[in-house]
Amino acid sequence: MGGPDYIPAAVRARLRGLRLGGRRAAGGEGFGQHRSRSRGAGLEFAQYRPYEPGDEPRQVDWKLYARSDRFFVREAERDSPLTAWVLVDASASMDQAEPGDGTRLDAARVLAACVFELALRQGDRFGLATIGGTGLQLVSAGAGPRQRDRCLLALRSLRAGGAWPDQTVLRPLWERIGAGHLVLLLSDDFDEAAIVLMEKLSAARREVLNIQLLTSEERDFPFRGGHRFVEPESGRELSSDGAAVREDFLRRFGEARQALHARLAAAGVRRVEHVLDRPPDEPLRALFASRPVERA
């Protein structure tokens, strides 16, 4: 049984012109496919790992099961262009909605599904990590249609809430995301801990990309008259006249985004912004297409 399909037909068609790849492993500027050693269903044995739902029964080592009464899967070395991880911010601020459309988290689901589709087409391995008030949830890296469906089903049950967890909660990430792996964080980038995580992953030789998810209201600040603004994760409130604070908000918010861009660039993290009223494949084209993004 397949997982939910979050990709609109028009977007799916445009994905054909994109290809996942990493700068560092390519050994030069730009993004392109590269080769590395990864775990797969090849011929040269590498290691055992615990069985997970969806694994092929033929990969189970039945002799080891007879000795241990536990299911283990044989993994082998194989040439693979890429292992890609999608990290989804599921903190409370990701429940912010685009007027007349879905939330930031909805947009993250679509973008994540697009990445899984690209990885599937390339024969790459990919995994999912969701991070929010309930802690860290992982779908281990794998390949194939069943792996895609596992990731999509995990996204379907995901709900935004709470704050970004403590760094100690994220320690399992370091056990799963290896050096040279491609990591894409989908987030509003409002949590300092999320920025620190990207910096640390990049410093540890992970290829880190970031798509910052913003609403059109944050871009345009169209509010007029008295408004009460509430920070979703802390509950702090601010009452003000929208028109009176618009200019100051846009200036300060723009400066904050520029500072974040410079900070992440200094750490080797490539960042793009995505406003939710724009086509969902636009930020992926900015990261992975060989030609500039065409705006309508």
Tab-separated table of C-alpha atoms in Angstrom:
chain	number	residue	atom	x	y	z
A	1	MET	CA	0.000	0.000	0.000
A	2	GLY	CA	1.453	3.351	-1.013
A	3	GLY	CA	1.815	6.382	1.188
A	4	PRO	CA	0.001	9.704	0.698
A	5	ASP	CA	0.961	11.699	-2.386
A	6	TYR	CA	1.723	15.315	-1.464
A	7	ILE	CA	3.104	16.354	-4.867
A	8	PRO	CA	0.748	18.209	-7.261
A	9	ALA	CA	0.858	16.887	-10.826
A	10	ALA	CA	2.337	20.079	-12.283
A	11	VAL	CA	5.105	20.096	-9.667
A	12	ARG	CA	5.854	16.421	-10.261
A	13	ALA	CA	6.350	17.142	-13.959
A	14	ARG	CA	8.792	19.956	-13.215
A	15	LEU	CA	10.873	17.723	-10.939
A	16	ARG	CA	12.196	15.935	-14.013
A	17	GLY	CA	14.690	18.740	-14.545
A	18	LEU	CA	16.207	18.445	-11.055
A	19	ARG	CA	18.894	16.185	-9.642
A	20	LEU	CA	20.043	15.845	-6.047
A	21	GLY	CA	23.752	16.314	-5.482
A	22	GLY	CA	26.322	17.765	-3.102
A	23	ARG	CA	29.077	20.359	-3.478
A	24	ARG	CA	31.663	18.874	-1.149
A	25	ALA	CA	31.670	15.368	-2.511
A	26	ALA	CA	31.796	16.699	-6.058
A	27	GLY	CA	35.079	18.415	-5.231
A	28	GLY	CA	34.210	21.760	-6.738
A	29	GLU	CA	31.702	24.531	-7.109
A	30	GLY	CA	28.065	23.827	-7.858
A	31	PHE	CA	25.919	20.820	-7.153
A	32	GLY	CA	26.311	17.563	-9.032
A	33	GLN	CA	26.012	13.839	-8.600
A	34	HIS	CA	28.892	12.194	-6.774
A	35	ARG	CA	29.885	8.695	-5.785
A	36	SER	CA	30.519	7.384	-2.290
A	37	ARG	CA	30.394	4.160	-0.326
A	38	SER	CA	27.081	3.452	1.379
A	39	ARG	CA	25.127	0.556	2.800
A	40	GLY	CA	22.805	-1.243	0.416
A	41	ALA	CA	21.902	-4.548	-1.119
A	42	GLY	CA	25.201	-5.052	-2.952
A	43	LEU	CA	27.547	-8.035	-2.965
A	44	GLU	CA	30.250	-7.107	-0.465
A	45	PHE	CA	29.020	-7.697	3.111
A	46	ALA	CA	29.331	-4.685	5.412
A	47	GLN	CA	27.263	-5.095	8.584
A	48	TYR	CA	24.090	-6.298	10.283
A	49	ARG	CA	21.318	-4.029	11.484
A	50	PRO	CA	17.995	-4.749	13.242
A	51	TYR	CA	15.049	-5.592	10.992
A	52	GLU	CA	12.604	-2.742	10.343
A	53	PRO	CA	9.045	-3.030	8.976
A	54	GLY	CA	9.155	-2.885	5.197
A	55	ASP	CA	12.543	-4.589	4.778
A	56	GLU	CA	12.614	-7.349	2.198
A	57	PRO	CA	12.416	-10.834	3.810
A	58	ARG	CA	15.226	-12.006	1.538
A	59	GLN	CA	17.583	-9.574	3.318
A	60	VAL	CA	16.987	-11.245	6.700
A	61	ASP	CA	19.834	-13.501	7.855
A	62	TRP	CA	17.802	-16.568	8.831
A	63	LYS	CA	20.807	-18.453	10.191
A	64	LEU	CA	21.495	-15.606	12.596
A	65	TYR	CA	17.805	-15.577	13.529
A	66	ALA	CA	18.003	-19.296	14.373
A	67	ARG	CA	20.902	-18.591	16.755
A	68	SER	CA	19.637	-15.375	18.336
A	69	ASP	CA	15.829	-15.512	17.926
A	70	ARG	CA	16.043	-11.929	16.628
A	71	PHE	CA	15.672	-10.581	13.089
A	72	PHE	CA	18.730	-8.933	11.527
A	73	VAL	CA	19.188	-7.613	8.007
A	74	ARG	CA	22.439	-8.032	6.082
A	75	GLU	CA	23.751	-4.791	4.620
A	76	ALA	CA	26.456	-4.647	1.995
A	77	GLU	CA	28.736	-2.033	0.480
A	78	ARG	CA	27.620	-0.659	-2.847
A	79	ASP	CA	28.468	2.350	-4.976
A	80	SER	CA	25.850	5.014	-4.400
A	81	PRO	CA	25.733	8.631	-5.532
A	82	LEU	CA	24.114	9.956	-2.410
A	83	THR	CA	22.506	9.422	0.969
A	84	ALA	CA	20.011	12.224	1.564
A	85	TRP	CA	18.316	13.170	4.820
A	86	VAL	CA	15.327	15.494	5.186
A	87	LEU	CA	15.013	17.123	8.605
A	88	VAL	CA	11.579	18.636	9.262
A	89	ASP	CA	11.018	21.241	11.963
A	90	ALA	CA	7.774	20.301	13.730
A	91	SER	CA	7.848	22.938	16.480
A	92	ALA	CA	4.753	25.039	17.212
A	93	SER	CA	5.686	27.930	14.917
A	94	MET	CA	5.488	25.564	11.937
A	95	ASP	CA	1.698	25.569	12.422
A	96	GLN	CA	1.590	29.163	11.128
A	97	ALA	CA	-0.732	29.202	8.115
A	98	GLU	CA	-0.502	30.923	4.767
A	99	PRO	CA	-3.753	32.906	4.193
A	100	GLY	CA	-6.097	30.738	2.150
A	101	ASP	CA	-3.645	27.854	2.076
A	102	GLY	CA	-1.902	25.366	4.369
A	103	THR	CA	0.658	25.761	7.115
A	104	ARG	CA	4.437	25.853	7.081
A	105	LEU	CA	4.373	22.188	8.070
A	106	ASP	CA	2.144	21.410	5.076
A	107	ALA	CA	4.686	23.100	2.817
A	108	ALA	CA	7.471	21.093	4.465
A	109	ARG	CA	5.556	17.877	3.700
A	110	VAL	CA	5.382	18.774	0.018
A	111	LEU	CA	9.068	19.710	-0.182
A	112	ALA	CA	10.119	16.563	1.666
A	113	ALA	CA	7.994	14.415	-0.656
A	114	CYS	CA	9.678	16.057	-3.651
A	115	VAL	CA	13.131	15.229	-2.275
A	116	PHE	CA	12.109	11.620	-1.667
A	117	GLU	CA	10.823	11.401	-5.239
A	118	LEU	CA	14.085	12.763	-6.635
A	119	ALA	CA	16.138	10.356	-4.532
A	120	LEU	CA	13.932	7.454	-5.597
A	121	ARG	CA	14.390	8.279	-9.280
A	122	GLN	CA	18.174	8.428	-8.831
A	123	GLY	CA	18.351	5.175	-6.884
A	124	ASP	CA	19.692	7.050	-3.833
A	125	ARG	CA	19.203	6.245	-0.178
A	126	PHE	CA	17.170	8.693	1.880
A	127	GLY	CA	15.840	9.091	5.397
A	128	LEU	CA	13.635	11.375	7.463
A	129	ALA	CA	14.028	13.064	10.844
A	130	THR	CA	11.227	15.133	12.400
A	131	ILE	CA	12.090	17.445	15.278
A	132	GLY	CA	9.610	19.179	17.569
A	133	GLY	CA	7.878	19.224	20.910
A	134	THR	CA	7.539	15.429	20.934
A	135	GLY	CA	11.293	15.058	20.466
A	136	LEU	CA	13.087	13.347	17.606
A	137	GLN	CA	11.440	10.792	15.311
A	138	LEU	CA	13.578	8.943	12.770
A	139	VAL	CA	12.961	6.880	9.657
A	140	SER	CA	16.311	5.203	8.954
A	141	ALA	CA	17.868	5.723	5.538
A	142	GLY	CA	16.851	3.236	2.896
A	143	ALA	CA	16.012	3.043	-0.782
A	144	GLY	CA	13.116	2.107	-2.996
A	145	PRO	CA	9.352	2.697	-3.134
A	146	ARG	CA	8.693	1.114	0.275
A	147	GLN	CA	11.173	3.475	1.876
A	148	ARG	CA	9.426	6.425	0.247
A	149	ASP	CA	6.069	5.209	1.558
A	150	ARG	CA	7.454	4.812	5.096
A	151	CYS	CA	8.679	8.402	5.013
A	152	LEU	CA	5.412	9.764	3.609
A	153	LEU	CA	3.340	7.927	6.197
A	154	ALA	CA	5.543	9.371	8.956
A	155	LEU	CA	4.915	12.841	7.553
A	156	ARG	CA	1.149	12.268	7.470
A	157	SER	CA	0.996	11.617	11.218
A	158	LEU	CA	3.253	14.562	12.067
A	159	ARG	CA	1.769	17.477	14.029
A	160	ALA	CA	3.391	20.795	14.914
A	161	GLY	CA	3.720	21.628	18.602
A	162	GLY	CA	6.066	22.575	21.408
A	163	ALA	CA	9.556	23.982	21.128
A	164	TRP	CA	12.774	22.753	19.531
A	165	PRO	CA	14.160	20.038	21.835
A	166	ASP	CA	17.434	20.087	23.717
A	167	GLN	CA	20.557	19.109	21.775
A	168	THR	CA	20.897	15.939	23.854
A	169	VAL	CA	17.626	14.684	22.343
A	170	LEU	CA	19.188	14.979	18.883
A	171	ARG	CA	22.179	12.737	19.578
A	172	PRO	CA	20.765	9.817	17.521
A	173	LEU	CA	21.135	12.022	14.439
A	174	TRP	CA	24.895	11.690	14.703
A	175	GLU	CA	24.585	7.899	14.686
A	176	ARG	CA	22.542	7.883	11.465
A	177	ILE	CA	23.781	10.848	9.413
A	178	GLY	CA	27.264	10.008	8.202
A	179	ALA	CA	30.058	12.221	6.910
A	180	GLY	CA	29.351	13.280	3.344
A	181	HIS	CA	25.609	12.717	3.620
A	182	LEU	CA	23.320	15.400	2.234
A	183	VAL	CA	21.095	17.045	4.869
A	184	LEU	CA	18.188	19.380	4.052
A	185	LEU	CA	16.515	21.181	6.959
A	186	LEU	CA	12.987	22.473	6.320
A	187	SER	CA	12.236	25.079	8.975
A	188	ASP	CA	11.175	28.644	9.678
A	189	ASP	CA	14.663	29.020	11.242
A	190	PHE	CA	13.254	30.848	14.249
A	191	ASP	CA	14.936	28.553	16.810
A	192	GLU	CA	18.573	29.242	17.639
A	193	ALA	CA	19.043	25.549	18.385
A	194	ALA	CA	18.114	24.707	14.784
A	195	ILE	CA	20.789	27.066	13.486
A	196	VAL	CA	23.375	25.579	15.846
A	197	LEU	CA	22.494	22.086	14.646
A	198	MET	CA	23.108	23.073	11.025
A	199	GLU	CA	26.448	24.644	11.936
A	200	LYS	CA	27.555	21.535	13.824
A	201	LEU	CA	26.475	19.161	11.075
A	202	SER	CA	28.343	21.202	8.474
A	203	ALA	CA	31.469	21.382	10.657
A	204	ALA	CA	31.305	17.572	10.939
A	205	ARG	CA	31.532	17.232	7.128
A	206	ARG	CA	27.845	16.798	6.394
A	207	GLU	CA	26.525	18.579	3.300
A	208	VAL	CA	23.892	20.877	4.821
A	209	LEU	CA	21.184	22.799	2.971
A	210	ASN	CA	18.379	24.876	4.428
A	211	ILE	CA	15.010	26.036	3.103
A	212	GLN	CA	13.511	28.716	5.333
A	213	LEU	CA	9.711	28.621	5.173
A	214	LEU	CA	7.991	32.000	5.425
A	215	THR	CA	4.421	33.210	5.000
A	216	SER	CA	3.406	36.027	2.679
A	217	GLU	CA	2.292	37.987	5.756
A	218	GLU	CA	5.855	37.885	7.077
A	219	ARG	CA	7.136	39.047	3.703
A	220	ASP	CA	4.541	41.825	3.198
A	221	PHE	CA	3.186	42.606	6.703
A	222	PRO	CA	-0.223	43.684	5.315
A	223	PHE	CA	-1.855	44.324	8.703
A	224	ARG	CA	-3.871	47.478	9.336
A	225	GLY	CA	-5.459	48.679	12.555
A	226	GLY	CA	-5.035	47.160	16.001
A	227	HIS	CA	-3.650	43.622	16.166
A	228	ARG	CA	-2.510	41.218	18.842
A	229	PHE	CA	0.535	39.208	17.778
A	230	VAL	CA	1.259	35.953	19.630
A	231	GLU	CA	4.500	33.953	19.583
A	232	PRO	CA	3.282	30.327	19.296
A	233	GLU	CA	6.074	28.614	21.215
A	234	SER	CA	6.400	31.002	24.172
A	235	GLY	CA	2.902	32.482	24.251
A	236	ARG	CA	4.265	36.019	24.470
A	237	GLU	CA	1.896	38.671	23.144
A	238	LEU	CA	2.346	42.082	21.567
A	239	SER	CA	-0.527	44.469	20.817
A	240	SER	CA	0.120	47.175	18.264
A	241	ASP	CA	-1.215	49.085	15.301
A	242	GLY	CA	-0.196	47.191	12.177
A	243	ALA	CA	0.441	50.189	9.940
A	244	ALA	CA	2.473	51.954	12.626
A	245	VAL	CA	4.968	49.108	13.053
A	246	ARG	CA	5.069	47.806	9.460
A	247	GLU	CA	8.136	49.707	8.289
A	248	ASP	CA	10.126	48.851	11.407
A	249	PHE	CA	9.104	45.185	11.252
A	250	LEU	CA	10.082	44.785	7.594
A	251	ARG	CA	13.428	46.493	8.172
A	252	ARG	CA	14.309	44.433	11.234
A	253	PHE	CA	13.032	41.164	9.770
A	254	GLY	CA	15.012	41.778	6.580
A	255	GLU	CA	18.162	42.499	8.559
A	256	ALA	CA	17.681	39.336	10.624
A	257	ARG	CA	17.346	37.217	7.478
A	258	GLN	CA	20.435	38.779	5.935
A	259	ALA	CA	22.410	38.103	9.120
A	260	LEU	CA	21.201	34.497	9.158
A	261	HIS	CA	22.169	34.046	5.518
A	262	ALA	CA	25.690	35.364	6.212
A	263	ARG	CA	26.057	33.216	9.332
A	264	LEU	CA	25.047	30.011	7.590
A	265	ALA	CA	27.140	30.813	4.512
A	266	ALA	CA	30.173	31.227	6.780
A	267	ALA	CA	29.425	27.764	8.178
A	268	GLY	CA	29.220	26.249	4.676
A	269	VAL	CA	25.416	25.917	4.719
A	270	ARG	CA	23.528	26.937	1.614
A	271	ARG	CA	20.205	28.581	2.459
A	272	VAL	CA	17.239	29.687	0.357
A	273	GLU	CA	13.948	31.246	1.371
A	274	HIS	CA	10.555	29.925	0.319
A	275	VAL	CA	7.409	32.009	0.751
A	276	LEU	CA	4.353	29.778	0.909
A	277	ASP	CA	2.448	31.593	-1.851
A	278	ARG	CA	5.159	30.611	-4.359
A	279	PRO	CA	5.340	27.298	-6.324
A	280	PRO	CA	6.610	24.546	-3.984
A	281	ASP	CA	9.371	23.394	-6.335
A	282	GLU	CA	10.889	26.890	-6.570
A	283	PRO	CA	13.353	26.517	-3.654
A	284	LEU	CA	14.401	23.085	-4.932
A	285	ARG	CA	15.163	24.617	-8.310
A	286	ALA	CA	17.272	27.247	-6.586
A	287	LEU	CA	19.277	24.515	-4.865
A	288	PHE	CA	19.490	21.811	-7.502
A	289	ALA	CA	18.735	23.185	-10.982
A	290	SER	CA	21.548	24.289	-13.262
A	291	ARG	CA	19.654	27.363	-14.423
A	292	PRO	CA	18.247	30.292	-12.415
A	293	VAL	CA	14.733	30.171	-10.993
A	294	GLU	CA	12.163	31.586	-13.396
A	295	ARG	CA	9.639	33.765	-11.615
A	296	ALA	CA	6.117	34.164	-12.919
